[in-house]
Amino acid sequence: MTAAEARERAAAMLADGGIVLTSAEQEAIEVADFGLGDLERWGLQIVVYVNTERVCAKELVMFPGQACPEHRHPPVEGELGKEETFRVRRGLVRLHIGGDEIALRPGDQHTIPPDTLHWFQAGEDGAIVSEFSTRSRDDLDVFTDPRVVR
Amino acid sequence: MTAAEARERAAAMLADGGIVLTSAEQEAIEVADFGLGDLERWGLQIVVYVNTERVCAKELVMFPGQACPEHRHPPVEGELGKEETFRVRRGLVRLHIGGDEIALRPGDQHTIPPDTLHWFQAGEDGAIVSEFSTRSRDDLDVFTDPRVVR
């Protein structure tokens, strides 16, 4: 699956899920493969609604079985790391955090404290997840797998 | 319209809009009449997903023609006031800010800087608006109309 194919598939899933994007937003969907070159397994499709100094909001689209590798959001320049709340809109997401696995279905959400290792995987129908957080600085995320490039 | 009726109507609009809430969230929908006792004209129905020290996310449900009175979010204890982004999911919202009127339709959004006077009104079909912001402290909002109680 190429990035362009992933983008198109994510746009279709969002439309199916009743989430309206402008055409500019559809074209700007970010496809993250985490440098692992295996989008079927490791990847996220991301719509960034807003990302200011203080607030960030995104939709994350995940294909069936697709996962985001384990990482944490460290403190930056004396500020706490990113705090994020995942709210599942469609599908199932298994969130792995602190040794626990939390199954999140539509209407379920979980807040991940700063600097806390976590990873998550979509169920067999894929998923749409709203993420509400402090400022997002993806390049500063710390991944457990040293092969990951963000 | 009583608060209970408004809550039920808002829950139905959210369900129609494909936004899934838990039953606890449906029962907890906040109905704000701003102390004006005229919900048909002045009011908001609010689902608070998260409101921590750093991040807040809500859905705002507005009935046809319903409006939120003019207000601003002042600085608090040396911190900047609340910064909020409105993203319209369903319907039409006319956002009045700095002498401008901005019409927002599904997929459109606008970020309101801290301490900036604004008010907004839903179009004839009502509206659903996602709000992404810094911490929400409704009791500290400053309304232009002195009759408003929040």
Short mmCIF file of C-alpha atoms in Angstrom, two decimals, chain B residues 19-109:
data_model
loop_
_atom_site.label_atom_id
_atom_site.label_comp_id
_atom_site.label_asym_id
_atom_site.label_seq_id
_atom_site.Cartn_x
_atom_site.Cartn_y
_atom_site.Cartn_z
CA ILE B 19 -21.51 11.08 17.26
CA VAL B 20 -21.50 8.19 19.71
CA LEU B 21 -21.88 8.95 23.42
CA THR B 22 -22.01 6.56 26.34
CA SER B 23 -25.32 6.60 28.24
CA ALA B 24 -23.56 8.30 31.16
CA GLU B 25 -22.42 11.06 28.77
CA GLN B 26 -25.94 11.44 27.36
CA GLU B 27 -27.36 11.89 30.86
CA ALA B 28 -24.61 14.37 31.73
CA ILE B 29 -25.21 16.73 28.79
CA GLU B 30 -24.99 20.22 30.27
CA VAL B 31 -27.75 22.63 29.35
CA ALA B 32 -26.55 26.23 29.73
CA ASP B 33 -29.22 28.93 29.59
CA PHE B 34 -26.81 31.65 30.75
CA GLY B 35 -29.32 32.67 33.42
CA LEU B 36 -31.49 34.27 30.74
CA GLY B 37 -34.36 31.77 30.97
CA ASP B 38 -34.93 31.72 27.20
CA LEU B 39 -33.37 28.51 25.91
CA GLU B 40 -34.94 28.82 22.47
CA ARG B 41 -32.89 31.96 21.91
CA TRP B 42 -29.90 31.82 24.28
CA GLY B 43 -28.39 28.48 25.12
CA LEU B 44 -25.87 25.75 24.54
CA GLN B 45 -26.01 22.01 25.09
CA ILE B 46 -22.55 20.78 26.00
CA VAL B 47 -20.78 17.43 26.17
CA VAL B 48 -17.44 17.74 27.96
CA TYR B 49 -15.12 14.95 26.84
CA VAL B 50 -12.10 16.09 28.78
CA ASN B 51 -11.12 19.15 30.79
CA THR B 52 -7.74 18.88 32.50
CA GLU B 53 -5.33 21.58 33.66
CA ARG B 54 -4.02 21.72 30.10
CA VAL B 55 -6.58 20.54 27.54
CA CYS B 56 -10.32 20.65 27.00
CA ALA B 57 -12.53 19.11 24.31
CA LYS B 58 -16.29 19.40 23.99
CA GLU B 59 -19.17 19.00 21.59
CA LEU B 60 -21.56 21.94 21.49
CA VAL B 61 -25.09 21.27 20.27
CA MET B 62 -27.15 24.27 19.18
CA PHE B 63 -30.82 24.28 18.26
CA PRO B 64 -32.09 26.27 15.24
CA GLY B 65 -31.35 29.95 15.80
CA GLN B 66 -29.98 29.37 19.30
CA ALA B 67 -27.06 31.62 20.27
CA CYS B 68 -24.29 31.88 22.83
CA PRO B 69 -24.08 35.46 24.19
CA GLU B 70 -21.01 37.64 23.66
CA HIS B 71 -18.14 36.90 26.02
CA ARG B 72 -14.36 36.65 26.35
CA HIS B 73 -11.95 34.39 28.23
CA PRO B 74 -9.68 36.65 30.32
CA PRO B 75 -6.20 35.81 31.63
CA VAL B 76 -6.23 33.74 34.84
CA GLU B 77 -3.54 33.80 37.50
CA GLY B 78 -0.87 35.05 35.13
CA GLU B 79 -1.80 32.55 32.41
CA LEU B 80 -3.21 33.54 29.04
CA GLY B 81 -6.98 33.17 28.77
CA LYS B 82 -8.63 30.21 27.10
CA GLU B 83 -7.79 29.66 23.44
CA GLU B 84 -10.49 27.80 21.56
CA THR B 85 -11.00 26.36 18.11
CA PHE B 86 -14.54 25.80 16.86
CA ARG B 87 -14.96 23.16 14.18
CA VAL B 88 -18.43 22.80 12.73
CA ARG B 89 -19.54 19.19 12.22
CA ARG B 90 -23.18 19.68 11.23
CA GLY B 91 -25.28 22.72 10.31
CA LEU B 92 -24.25 26.34 10.05
CA VAL B 93 -22.78 28.61 12.71
CA ARG B 94 -22.31 32.35 12.37
CA LEU B 95 -19.36 33.37 14.51
CA HIS B 96 -19.14 37.06 15.39
CA ILE B 97 -15.66 38.17 16.36
CA GLY B 98 -13.85 41.50 16.18
CA GLY B 99 -16.68 43.10 14.18
CA ASP B 100 -16.62 40.31 11.59
CA GLU B 101 -19.22 37.64 10.94
CA ILE B 102 -17.74 34.35 9.83
CA ALA B 103 -20.08 31.67 8.46
CA LEU B 104 -18.82 28.20 9.37
CA ARG B 105 -20.21 25.09 7.69
CA PRO B 106 -19.30 21.41 8.18
CA GLY B 107 -15.53 21.06 7.87
CA ASP B 108 -14.92 24.76 8.55
CA GLN B 109 -13.19 25.91 11.72
#
